[in-house]
CSV table of C-alpha atoms in Angstrom, one decimal:
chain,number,residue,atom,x,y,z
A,1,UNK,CA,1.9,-5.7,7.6
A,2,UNK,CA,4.2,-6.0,4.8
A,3,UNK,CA,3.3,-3.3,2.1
A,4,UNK,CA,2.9,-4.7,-1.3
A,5,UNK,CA,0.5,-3.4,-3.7
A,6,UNK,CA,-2.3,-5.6,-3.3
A,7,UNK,CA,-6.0,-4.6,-2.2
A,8,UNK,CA,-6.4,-5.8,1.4
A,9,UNK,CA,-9.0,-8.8,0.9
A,10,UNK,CA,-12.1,-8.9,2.6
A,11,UNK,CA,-12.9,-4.9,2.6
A,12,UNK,CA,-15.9,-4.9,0.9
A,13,UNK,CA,-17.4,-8.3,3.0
A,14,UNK,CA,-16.4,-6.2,6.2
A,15,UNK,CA,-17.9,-3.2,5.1
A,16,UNK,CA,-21.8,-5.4,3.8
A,17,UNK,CA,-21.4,-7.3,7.5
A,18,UNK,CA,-21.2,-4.1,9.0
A,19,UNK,CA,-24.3,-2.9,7.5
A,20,UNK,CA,-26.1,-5.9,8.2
A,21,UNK,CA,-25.0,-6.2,11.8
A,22,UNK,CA,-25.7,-3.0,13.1
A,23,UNK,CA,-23.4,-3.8,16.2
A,24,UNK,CA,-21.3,-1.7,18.3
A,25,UNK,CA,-17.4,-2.2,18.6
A,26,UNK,CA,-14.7,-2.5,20.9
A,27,UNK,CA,-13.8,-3.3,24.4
A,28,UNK,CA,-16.3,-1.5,26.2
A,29,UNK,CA,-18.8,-3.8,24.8
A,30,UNK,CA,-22.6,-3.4,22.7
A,31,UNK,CA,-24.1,-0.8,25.5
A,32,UNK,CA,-21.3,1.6,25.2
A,33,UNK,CA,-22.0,4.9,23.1
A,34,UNK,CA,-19.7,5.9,20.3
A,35,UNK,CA,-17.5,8.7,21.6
A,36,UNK,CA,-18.1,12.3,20.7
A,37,UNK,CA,-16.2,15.5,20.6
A,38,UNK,CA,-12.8,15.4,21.8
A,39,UNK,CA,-10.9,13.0,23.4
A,40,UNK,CA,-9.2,14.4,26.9
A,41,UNK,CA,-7.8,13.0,29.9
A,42,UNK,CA,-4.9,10.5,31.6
A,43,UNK,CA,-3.5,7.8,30.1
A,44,UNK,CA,-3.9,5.2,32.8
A,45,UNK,CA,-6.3,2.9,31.2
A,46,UNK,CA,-6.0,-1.0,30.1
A,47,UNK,CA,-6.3,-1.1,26.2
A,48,UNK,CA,-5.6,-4.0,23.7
A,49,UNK,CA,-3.7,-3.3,20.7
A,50,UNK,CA,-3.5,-5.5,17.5
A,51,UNK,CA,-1.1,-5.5,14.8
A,52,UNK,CA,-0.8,-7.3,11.6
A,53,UNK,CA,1.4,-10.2,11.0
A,54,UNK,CA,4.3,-8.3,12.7
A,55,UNK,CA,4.9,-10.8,16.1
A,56,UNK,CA,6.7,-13.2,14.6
A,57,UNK,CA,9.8,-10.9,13.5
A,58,UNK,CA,9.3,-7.8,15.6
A,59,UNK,CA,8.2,-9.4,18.8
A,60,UNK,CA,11.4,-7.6,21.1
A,61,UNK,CA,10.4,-4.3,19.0
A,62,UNK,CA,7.2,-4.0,20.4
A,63,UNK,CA,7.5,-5.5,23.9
A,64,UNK,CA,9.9,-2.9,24.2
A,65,UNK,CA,7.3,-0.3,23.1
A,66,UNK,CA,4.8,-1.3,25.2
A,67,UNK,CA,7.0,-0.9,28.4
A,68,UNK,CA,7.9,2.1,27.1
A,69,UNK,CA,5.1,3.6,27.2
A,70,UNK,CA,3.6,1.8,30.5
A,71,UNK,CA,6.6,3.4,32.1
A,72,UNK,CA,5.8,7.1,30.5
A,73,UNK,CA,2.4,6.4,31.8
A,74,UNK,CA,1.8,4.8,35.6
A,75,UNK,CA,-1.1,2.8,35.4
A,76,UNK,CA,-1.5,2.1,31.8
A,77,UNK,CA,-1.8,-1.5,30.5
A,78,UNK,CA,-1.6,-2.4,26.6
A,79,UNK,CA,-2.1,-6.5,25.7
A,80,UNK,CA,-0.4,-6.7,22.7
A,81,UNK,CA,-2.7,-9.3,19.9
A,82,UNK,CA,-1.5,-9.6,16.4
A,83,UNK,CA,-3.3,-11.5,13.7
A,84,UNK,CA,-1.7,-13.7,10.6
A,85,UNK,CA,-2.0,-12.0,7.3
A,86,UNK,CA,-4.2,-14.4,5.7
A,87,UNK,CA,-7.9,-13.9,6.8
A,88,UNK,CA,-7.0,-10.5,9.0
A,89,UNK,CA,-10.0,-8.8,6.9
A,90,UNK,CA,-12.1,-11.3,7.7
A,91,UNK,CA,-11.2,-11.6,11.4
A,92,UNK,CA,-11.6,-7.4,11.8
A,93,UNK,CA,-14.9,-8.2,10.4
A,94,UNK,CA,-16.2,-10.8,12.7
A,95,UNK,CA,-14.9,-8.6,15.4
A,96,UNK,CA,-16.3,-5.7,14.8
A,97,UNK,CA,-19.7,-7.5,14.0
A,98,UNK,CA,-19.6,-8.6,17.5
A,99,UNK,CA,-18.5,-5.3,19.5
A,100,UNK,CA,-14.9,-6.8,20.4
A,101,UNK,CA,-12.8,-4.9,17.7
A,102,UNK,CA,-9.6,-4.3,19.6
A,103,UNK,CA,-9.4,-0.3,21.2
A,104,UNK,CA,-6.1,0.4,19.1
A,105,UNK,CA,-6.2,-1.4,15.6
A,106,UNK,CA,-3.6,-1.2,12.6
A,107,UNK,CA,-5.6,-0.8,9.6
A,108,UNK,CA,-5.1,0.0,5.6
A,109,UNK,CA,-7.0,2.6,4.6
A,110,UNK,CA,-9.6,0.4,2.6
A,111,UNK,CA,-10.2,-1.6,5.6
A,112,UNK,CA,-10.7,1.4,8.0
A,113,UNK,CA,-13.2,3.0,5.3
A,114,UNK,CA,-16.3,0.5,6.0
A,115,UNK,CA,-15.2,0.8,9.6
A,116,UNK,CA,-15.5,4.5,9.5
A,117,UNK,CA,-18.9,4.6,7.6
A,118,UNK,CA,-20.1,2.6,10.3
A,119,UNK,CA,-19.3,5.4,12.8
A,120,UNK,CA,-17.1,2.4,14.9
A,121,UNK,CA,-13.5,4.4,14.9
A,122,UNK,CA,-12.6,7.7,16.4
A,123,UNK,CA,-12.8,10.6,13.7
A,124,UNK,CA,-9.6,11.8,14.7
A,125,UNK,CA,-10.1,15.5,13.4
A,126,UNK,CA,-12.9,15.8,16.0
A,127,UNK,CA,-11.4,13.6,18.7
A,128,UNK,CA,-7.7,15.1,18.8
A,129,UNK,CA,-7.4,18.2,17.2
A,130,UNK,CA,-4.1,19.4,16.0
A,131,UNK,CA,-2.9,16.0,15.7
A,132,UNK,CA,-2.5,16.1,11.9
A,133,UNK,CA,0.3,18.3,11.7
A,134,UNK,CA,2.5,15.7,13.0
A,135,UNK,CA,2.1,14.1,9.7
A,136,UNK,CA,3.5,14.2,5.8
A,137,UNK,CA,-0.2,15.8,4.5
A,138,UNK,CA,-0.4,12.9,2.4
A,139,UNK,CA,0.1,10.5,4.5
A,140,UNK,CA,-2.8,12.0,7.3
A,141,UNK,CA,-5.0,12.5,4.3
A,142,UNK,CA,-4.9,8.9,3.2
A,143,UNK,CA,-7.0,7.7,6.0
A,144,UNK,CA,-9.8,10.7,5.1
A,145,UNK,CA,-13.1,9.5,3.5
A,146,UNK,CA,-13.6,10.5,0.2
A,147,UNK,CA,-16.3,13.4,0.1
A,148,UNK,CA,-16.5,13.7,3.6
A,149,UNK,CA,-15.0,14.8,6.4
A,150,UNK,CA,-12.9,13.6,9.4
A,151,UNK,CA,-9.6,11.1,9.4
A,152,UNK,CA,-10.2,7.6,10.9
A,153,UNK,CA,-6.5,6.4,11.3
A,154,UNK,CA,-2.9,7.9,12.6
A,155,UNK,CA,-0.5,7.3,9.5
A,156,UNK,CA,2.2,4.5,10.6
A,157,UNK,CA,4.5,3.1,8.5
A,158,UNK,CA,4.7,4.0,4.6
A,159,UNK,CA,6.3,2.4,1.7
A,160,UNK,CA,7.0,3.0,-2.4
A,161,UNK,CA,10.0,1.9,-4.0
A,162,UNK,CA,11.7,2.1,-7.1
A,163,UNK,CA,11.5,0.2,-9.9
A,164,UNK,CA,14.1,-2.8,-10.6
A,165,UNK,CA,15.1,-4.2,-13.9
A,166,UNK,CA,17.2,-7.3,-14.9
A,167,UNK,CA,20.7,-6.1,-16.5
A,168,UNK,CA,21.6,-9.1,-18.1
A,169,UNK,CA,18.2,-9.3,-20.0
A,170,UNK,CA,18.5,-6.0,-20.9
A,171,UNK,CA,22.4,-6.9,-22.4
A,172,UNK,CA,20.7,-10.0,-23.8
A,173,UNK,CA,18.5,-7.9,-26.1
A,174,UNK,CA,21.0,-4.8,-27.1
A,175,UNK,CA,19.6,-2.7,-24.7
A,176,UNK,CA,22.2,-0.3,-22.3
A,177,UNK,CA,21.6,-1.5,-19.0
A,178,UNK,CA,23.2,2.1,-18.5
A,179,UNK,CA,20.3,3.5,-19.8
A,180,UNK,CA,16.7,1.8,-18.9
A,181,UNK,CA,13.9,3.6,-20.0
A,182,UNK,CA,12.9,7.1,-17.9
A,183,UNK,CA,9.5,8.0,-19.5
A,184,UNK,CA,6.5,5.8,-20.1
A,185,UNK,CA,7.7,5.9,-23.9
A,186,UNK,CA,11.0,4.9,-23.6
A,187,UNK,CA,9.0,2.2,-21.7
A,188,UNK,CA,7.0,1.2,-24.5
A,189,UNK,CA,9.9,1.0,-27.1
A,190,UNK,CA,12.1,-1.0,-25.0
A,191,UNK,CA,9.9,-3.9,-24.2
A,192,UNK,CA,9.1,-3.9,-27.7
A,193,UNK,CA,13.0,-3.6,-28.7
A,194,UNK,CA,13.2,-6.4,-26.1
A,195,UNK,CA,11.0,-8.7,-27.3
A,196,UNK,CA,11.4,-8.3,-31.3
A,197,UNK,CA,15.7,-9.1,-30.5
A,198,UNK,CA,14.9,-12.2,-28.4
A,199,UNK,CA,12.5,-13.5,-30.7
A,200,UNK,CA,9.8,-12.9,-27.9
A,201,UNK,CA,12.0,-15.2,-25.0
A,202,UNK,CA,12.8,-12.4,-23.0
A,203,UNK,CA,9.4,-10.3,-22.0
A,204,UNK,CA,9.8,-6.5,-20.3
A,205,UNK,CA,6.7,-7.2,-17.9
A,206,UNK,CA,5.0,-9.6,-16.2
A,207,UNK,CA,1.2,-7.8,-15.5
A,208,UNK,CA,-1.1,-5.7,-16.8
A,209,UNK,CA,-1.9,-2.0,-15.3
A,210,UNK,CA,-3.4,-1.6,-12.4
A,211,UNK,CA,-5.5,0.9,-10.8
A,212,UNK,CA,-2.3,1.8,-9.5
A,213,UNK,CA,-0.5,2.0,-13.0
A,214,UNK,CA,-3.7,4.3,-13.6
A,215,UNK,CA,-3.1,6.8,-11.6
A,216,UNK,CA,0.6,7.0,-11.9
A,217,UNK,CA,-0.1,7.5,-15.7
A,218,UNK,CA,-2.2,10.6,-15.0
A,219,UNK,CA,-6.0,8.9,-14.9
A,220,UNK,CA,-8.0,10.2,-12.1
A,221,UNK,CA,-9.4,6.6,-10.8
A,222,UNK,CA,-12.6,8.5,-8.6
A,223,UNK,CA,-14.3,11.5,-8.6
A,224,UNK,CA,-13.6,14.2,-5.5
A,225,UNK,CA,-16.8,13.2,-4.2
A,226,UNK,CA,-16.0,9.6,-4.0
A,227,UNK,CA,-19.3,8.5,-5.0
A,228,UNK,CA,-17.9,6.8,-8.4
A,229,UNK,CA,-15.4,5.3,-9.8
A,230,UNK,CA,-13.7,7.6,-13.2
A,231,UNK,CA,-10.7,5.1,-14.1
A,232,UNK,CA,-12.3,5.3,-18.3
A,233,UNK,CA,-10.9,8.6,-18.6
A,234,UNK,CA,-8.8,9.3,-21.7
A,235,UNK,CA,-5.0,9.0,-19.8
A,236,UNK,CA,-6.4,5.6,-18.8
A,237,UNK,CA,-7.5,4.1,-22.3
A,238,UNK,CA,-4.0,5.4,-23.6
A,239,UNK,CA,-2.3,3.4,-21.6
A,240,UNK,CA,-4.4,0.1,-22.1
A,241,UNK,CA,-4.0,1.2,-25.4
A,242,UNK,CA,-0.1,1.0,-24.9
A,243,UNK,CA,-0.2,-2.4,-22.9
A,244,UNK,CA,-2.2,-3.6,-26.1
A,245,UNK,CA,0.5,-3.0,-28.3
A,246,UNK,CA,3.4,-4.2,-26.5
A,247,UNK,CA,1.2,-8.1,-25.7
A,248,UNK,CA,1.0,-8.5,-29.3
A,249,UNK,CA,5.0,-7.8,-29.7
A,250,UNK,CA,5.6,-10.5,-27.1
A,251,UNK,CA,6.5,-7.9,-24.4
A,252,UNK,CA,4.6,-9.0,-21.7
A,253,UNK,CA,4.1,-12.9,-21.0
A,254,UNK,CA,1.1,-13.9,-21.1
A,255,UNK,CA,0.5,-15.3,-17.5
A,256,UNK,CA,0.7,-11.0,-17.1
A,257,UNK,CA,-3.5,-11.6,-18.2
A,258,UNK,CA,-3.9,-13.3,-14.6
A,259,UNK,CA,-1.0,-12.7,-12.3
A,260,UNK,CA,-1.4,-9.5,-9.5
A,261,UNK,CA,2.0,-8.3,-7.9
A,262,UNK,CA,2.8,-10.9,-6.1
A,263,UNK,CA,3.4,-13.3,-9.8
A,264,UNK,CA,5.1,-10.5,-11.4
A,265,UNK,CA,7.4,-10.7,-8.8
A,266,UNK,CA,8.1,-13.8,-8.4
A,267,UNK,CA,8.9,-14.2,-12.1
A,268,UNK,CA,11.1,-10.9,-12.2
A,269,UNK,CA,13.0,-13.1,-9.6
A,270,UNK,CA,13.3,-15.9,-11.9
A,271,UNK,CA,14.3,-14.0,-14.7
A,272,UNK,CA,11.3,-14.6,-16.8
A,273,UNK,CA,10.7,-10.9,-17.2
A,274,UNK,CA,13.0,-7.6,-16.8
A,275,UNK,CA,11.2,-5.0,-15.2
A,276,UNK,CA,9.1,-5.0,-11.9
A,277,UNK,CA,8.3,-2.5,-9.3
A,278,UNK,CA,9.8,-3.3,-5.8
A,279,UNK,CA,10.6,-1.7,-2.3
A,280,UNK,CA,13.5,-1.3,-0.3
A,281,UNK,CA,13.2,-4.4,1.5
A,282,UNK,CA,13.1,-6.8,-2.3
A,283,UNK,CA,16.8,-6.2,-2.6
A,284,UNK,CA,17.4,-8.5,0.8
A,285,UNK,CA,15.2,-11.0,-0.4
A,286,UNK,CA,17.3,-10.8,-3.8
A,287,UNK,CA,20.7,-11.9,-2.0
A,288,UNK,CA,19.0,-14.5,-0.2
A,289,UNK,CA,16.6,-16.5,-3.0
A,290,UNK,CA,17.9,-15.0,-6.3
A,291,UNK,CA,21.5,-14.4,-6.3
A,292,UNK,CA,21.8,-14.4,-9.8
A,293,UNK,CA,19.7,-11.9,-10.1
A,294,UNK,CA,20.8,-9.7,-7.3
A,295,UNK,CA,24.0,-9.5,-9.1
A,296,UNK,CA,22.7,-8.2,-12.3
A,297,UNK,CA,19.9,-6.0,-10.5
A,298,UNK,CA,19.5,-2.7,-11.8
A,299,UNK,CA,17.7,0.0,-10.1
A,300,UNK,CA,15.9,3.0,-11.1
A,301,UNK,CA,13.1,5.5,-10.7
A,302,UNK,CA,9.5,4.7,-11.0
A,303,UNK,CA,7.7,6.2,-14.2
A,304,UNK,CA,4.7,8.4,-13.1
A,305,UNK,CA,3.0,11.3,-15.7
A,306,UNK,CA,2.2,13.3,-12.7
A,307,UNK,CA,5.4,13.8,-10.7
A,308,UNK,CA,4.0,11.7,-7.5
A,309,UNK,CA,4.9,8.5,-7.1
A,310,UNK,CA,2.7,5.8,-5.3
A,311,UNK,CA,3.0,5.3,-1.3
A,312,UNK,CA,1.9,2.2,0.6
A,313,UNK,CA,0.2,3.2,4.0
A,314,UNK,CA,-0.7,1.7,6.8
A,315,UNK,CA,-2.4,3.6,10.2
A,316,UNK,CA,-4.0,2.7,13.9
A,317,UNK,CA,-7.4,3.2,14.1
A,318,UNK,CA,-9.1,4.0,17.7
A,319,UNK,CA,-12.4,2.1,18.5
A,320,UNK,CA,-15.3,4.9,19.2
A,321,UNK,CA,-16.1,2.7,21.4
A,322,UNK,CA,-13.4,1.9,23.7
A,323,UNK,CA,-13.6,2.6,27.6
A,324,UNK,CA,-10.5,4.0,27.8
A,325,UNK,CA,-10.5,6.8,24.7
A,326,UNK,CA,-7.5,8.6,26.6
A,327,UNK,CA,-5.1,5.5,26.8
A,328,UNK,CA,-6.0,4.3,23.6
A,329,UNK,CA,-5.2,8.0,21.9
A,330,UNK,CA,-2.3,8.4,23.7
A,331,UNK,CA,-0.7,4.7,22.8
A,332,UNK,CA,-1.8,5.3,19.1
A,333,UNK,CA,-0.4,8.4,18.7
A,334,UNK,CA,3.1,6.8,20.8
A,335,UNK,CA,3.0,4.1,18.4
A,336,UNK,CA,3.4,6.6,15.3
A,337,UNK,CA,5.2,9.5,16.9
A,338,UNK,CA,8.5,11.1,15.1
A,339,UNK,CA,10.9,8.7,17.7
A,340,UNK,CA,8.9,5.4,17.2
A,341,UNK,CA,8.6,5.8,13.5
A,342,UNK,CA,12.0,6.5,13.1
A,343,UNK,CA,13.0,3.5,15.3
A,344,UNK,CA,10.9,1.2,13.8
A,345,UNK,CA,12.1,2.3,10.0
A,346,UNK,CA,15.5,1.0,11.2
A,347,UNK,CA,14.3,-2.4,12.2
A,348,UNK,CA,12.8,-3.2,9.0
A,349,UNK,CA,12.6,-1.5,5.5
A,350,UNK,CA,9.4,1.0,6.1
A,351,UNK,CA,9.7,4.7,6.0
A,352,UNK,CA,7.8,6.5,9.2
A,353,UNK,CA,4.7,9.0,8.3
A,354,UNK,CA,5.7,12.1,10.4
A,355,UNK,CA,6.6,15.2,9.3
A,356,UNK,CA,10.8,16.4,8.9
A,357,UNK,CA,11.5,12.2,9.7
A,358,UNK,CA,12.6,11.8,6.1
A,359,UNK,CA,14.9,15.2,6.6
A,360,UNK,CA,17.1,12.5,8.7
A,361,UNK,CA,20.6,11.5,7.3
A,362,UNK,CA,19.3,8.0,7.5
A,363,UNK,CA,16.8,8.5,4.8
A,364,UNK,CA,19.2,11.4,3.2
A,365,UNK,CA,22.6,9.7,2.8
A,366,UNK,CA,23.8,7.0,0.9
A,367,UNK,CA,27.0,5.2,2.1
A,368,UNK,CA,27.8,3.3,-1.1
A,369,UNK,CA,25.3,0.4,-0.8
A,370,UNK,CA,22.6,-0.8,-2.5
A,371,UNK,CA,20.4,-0.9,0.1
A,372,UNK,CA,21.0,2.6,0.9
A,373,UNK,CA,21.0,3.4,-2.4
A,374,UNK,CA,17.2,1.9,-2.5
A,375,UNK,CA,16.1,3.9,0.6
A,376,UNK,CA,17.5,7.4,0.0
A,377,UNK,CA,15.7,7.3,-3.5
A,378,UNK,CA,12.3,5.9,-1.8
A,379,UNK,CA,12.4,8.6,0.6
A,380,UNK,CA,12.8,11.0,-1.9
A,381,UNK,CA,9.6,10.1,-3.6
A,382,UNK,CA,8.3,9.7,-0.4
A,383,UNK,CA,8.5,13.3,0.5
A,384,UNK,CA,5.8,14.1,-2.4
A,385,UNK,CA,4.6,10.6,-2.9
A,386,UNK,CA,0.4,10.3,-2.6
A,387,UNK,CA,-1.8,7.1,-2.8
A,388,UNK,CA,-3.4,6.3,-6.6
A,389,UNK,CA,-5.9,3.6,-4.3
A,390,UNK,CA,-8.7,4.7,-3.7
A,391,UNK,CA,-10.3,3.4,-0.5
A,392,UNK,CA,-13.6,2.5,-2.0
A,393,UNK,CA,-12.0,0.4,-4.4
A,394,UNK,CA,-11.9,-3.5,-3.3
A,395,UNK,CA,-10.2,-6.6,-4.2
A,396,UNK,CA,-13.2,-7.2,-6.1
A,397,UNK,CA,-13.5,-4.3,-8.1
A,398,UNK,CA,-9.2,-5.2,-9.1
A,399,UNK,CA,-10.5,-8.3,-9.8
A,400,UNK,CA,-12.7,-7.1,-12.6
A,401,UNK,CA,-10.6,-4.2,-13.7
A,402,UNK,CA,-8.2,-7.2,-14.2
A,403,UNK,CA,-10.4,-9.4,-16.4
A,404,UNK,CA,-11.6,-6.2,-18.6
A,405,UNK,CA,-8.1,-5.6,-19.4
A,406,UNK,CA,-7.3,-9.0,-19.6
A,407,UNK,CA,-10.1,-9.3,-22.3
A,408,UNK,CA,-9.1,-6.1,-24.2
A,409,UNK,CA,-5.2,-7.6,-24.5
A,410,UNK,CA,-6.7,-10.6,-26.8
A,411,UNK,CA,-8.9,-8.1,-28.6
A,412,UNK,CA,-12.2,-9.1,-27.5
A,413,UNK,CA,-13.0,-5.3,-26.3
A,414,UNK,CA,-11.5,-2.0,-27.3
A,415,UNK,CA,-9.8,-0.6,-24.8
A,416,UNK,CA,-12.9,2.0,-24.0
A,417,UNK,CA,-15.0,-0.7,-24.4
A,418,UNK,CA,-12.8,-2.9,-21.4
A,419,UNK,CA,-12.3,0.1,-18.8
A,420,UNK,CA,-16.2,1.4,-19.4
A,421,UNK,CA,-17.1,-1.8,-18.3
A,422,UNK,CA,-14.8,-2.0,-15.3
A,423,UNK,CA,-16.0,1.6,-14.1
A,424,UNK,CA,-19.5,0.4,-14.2
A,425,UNK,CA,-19.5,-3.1,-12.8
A,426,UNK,CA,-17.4,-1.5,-9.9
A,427,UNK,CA,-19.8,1.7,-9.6
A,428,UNK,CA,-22.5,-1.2,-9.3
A,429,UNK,CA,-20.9,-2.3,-6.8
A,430,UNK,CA,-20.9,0.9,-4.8
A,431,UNK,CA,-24.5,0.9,-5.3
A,432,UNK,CA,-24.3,4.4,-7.2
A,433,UNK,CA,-25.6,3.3,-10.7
């Protein structure tokens, strides 16, 4: 699926109609047990594999693929399914509800959590040992479970990106477009600079933090434990405190009380604000539906307090319960192996998981573009890059984070006051208060 930063819907229904159902998972059907110890043997099994929204535009990618590896392994069969974005949360759950979750399944790590807690994918540690080092650290450790043990997903295909900004906008309102702002401060005084010289016409941002923003600002959203959410801590009230100040200058606009990624962006592309976080693949999408914009695009690093910047991950998850635990291992870890990756990163604009593929000149060297430009730099971050999500933390839960900030923006709540209520309305929905 294309990475964006937006919770995958549906995670927390999949994980209470797991609980309620009780029901086993995959091919093999209800009766099979889930698979113990490690996974040995021949790939020469027929599996099903599903992907996420990724037929329509990489259809000769993957047919290719699958041959591939059919032809690396006589008697191995993979039927390729791939379900739309919309509703894919939904359909896993209904699936795995009724024991017919596919054997190979790509997964983010919020959807494989309630999967994993319901003992219906492989722990991989157990399963195939020595498989992690294949992987950035990172990247293998974003499919853990917080305060336990075992890894329910191979890393696949990463993203971050940089940040872009508007260059005209910033001319507009005596700002260098030379110079955008580097630190969270500079940040701060240039959206308010912005909006005080354009008599509050031309706004710096177009959303409120996230539990993303959080993170990269140096709040620690969850305790190590995972057992409840910590996003009130004092780094995350100073920046509410922050996004406070700059909404009464006129620096954000005030749909930024309602709007998630997806709005932000949309209004970066119609010049309505002049900052927005991006990846590598926005700047196409500039050419093509803002071309006054992609001319005056200006690109640079993303802010973070902790010197990690944010990745975007998606994995493949192996049913416990498939009947061919050999085939479905092997295909899975094909799938995300240094070559594939690599391969696949070319096709479209994803970085791959595996360890030394970011050393490659492809990800290393920029030939002038802007689009290379773009990819060398998300690379870079890549390298140290770590996810601020964590994997107990739902669509729900942004939705109420969302509305607490909202309501300390207008000064209903203090910003203590807004993210205390957020961390217990989303603890209370973990079922820990």
């Amino acid at each position: 699926m294309r990475i964006r930063d937006l919770a995958s819907t549906g995670a927390l229904a999949l994980a209470a109609l797991l609980a309620a159902s009780g029901c086993g998972i995959g091919g093999a059907g209800d009766d099979t047990p889930a698979l113990q110890g490690e996974v040995t043997g021949e790939a020469d099994g027929e599996i099903t594999f599903q992907t996420w929204n990724l037929k329509a535009d990489y259809d000769d990618y993957f047919t290719a693929l699958i041959a591939a590896f059919e032809e690396e392994h006589p008697g191995a069969a993979v039927r390729w399914l791939d379900q739309p974005a919309e509703g894919y949360a939904e359909k896993l759950s209904v699936d795995a509800a009724a024991g017919e979750l596919p054997d190979v399944v790509n997964v983010a790590p919020d959807l494989v959590h309630p999967l994993a807690e319901a003992g219906l994918v492989l722990d991989l540690d157990r399963a195939r040992p020595g498989a992690a080092g294949a992987y950035l650290p990172d990247a293998w450790a974003g499919f853990t479970m917080p305060g336990g043990s075992g890894t329910y997903a191979y890393p696949w295909y990463l993203n971050t990106g940089p940040i872009f900004y508007n260059r005209a906008l910033f001319e507009r309102a005596g700002l260098d477009p030379d110079a955008p702002p580097a630190t969270y401060d500079e940040l701060f005084e240039q959206a308010v600079a912005m909006a005080e010289a354009t008599d509050g016409e031309v706004a710096m941002l177009g959303q409120t933090p996230g539990i993303v923003d959080l993170g990269l600002y140096g709040s620690e959203p969850m305790n190590p434990e995972g057992t409840e959410f910590t996003f009130n801590d004092a780094a995350a009230v100073e920046l509410v405190g922050h996004y406070k100040d700059m909404y009464d200058a006129g620096a954000l606009v005030p749909e930024a009380l309602t709007q998630d990624y997806t709005g932000s962006g949309e209004q970066f592309m119609s010049g309505a604000i002049a900052w927005a976080p991006g990846s590598a693949y926005d700047l196409a999408n500039f050419r093509t539906n803002a071309p006054t914009l992609y001319e005056n695009v200006g690109i640079t690093g993303v802010l973070t307090n902790t010197g990690q910047a944010h990745m975007y991950l998606q994995g493949l998850a192996v049913s416990a319960r498939t009947a061919e635990p050999a085939t479905a291992a092997a295909f899975a870890e094909f799938v995300t192996d240094a070559a594939n990756q690599e391969a696949f990163a070319r096709e479209v604009q994803i970085f791959p998981s595996t360890a030394g593929s970011l050393d490659d000149p492809y990800f290393t060297e920029d030939d002038g573009t802007d689009e290379s430009r773009v990819r060398v730099a998300a690379a870079e971050q890549l390298a140290t890059a770590t996810s601020y999500t964590p994997v107990r933390f739902s669509d729900q839960m942004q939705n109420i984070l969302r509305n607490e900030i909202a309501l300390a923006m207008l000064g209903d709540k203090t910003p203590q006051e807004a993210l205390d209520a957020a961390v217990e309305e989303s603890n209370a929905l973990l079922g820990t208060d």
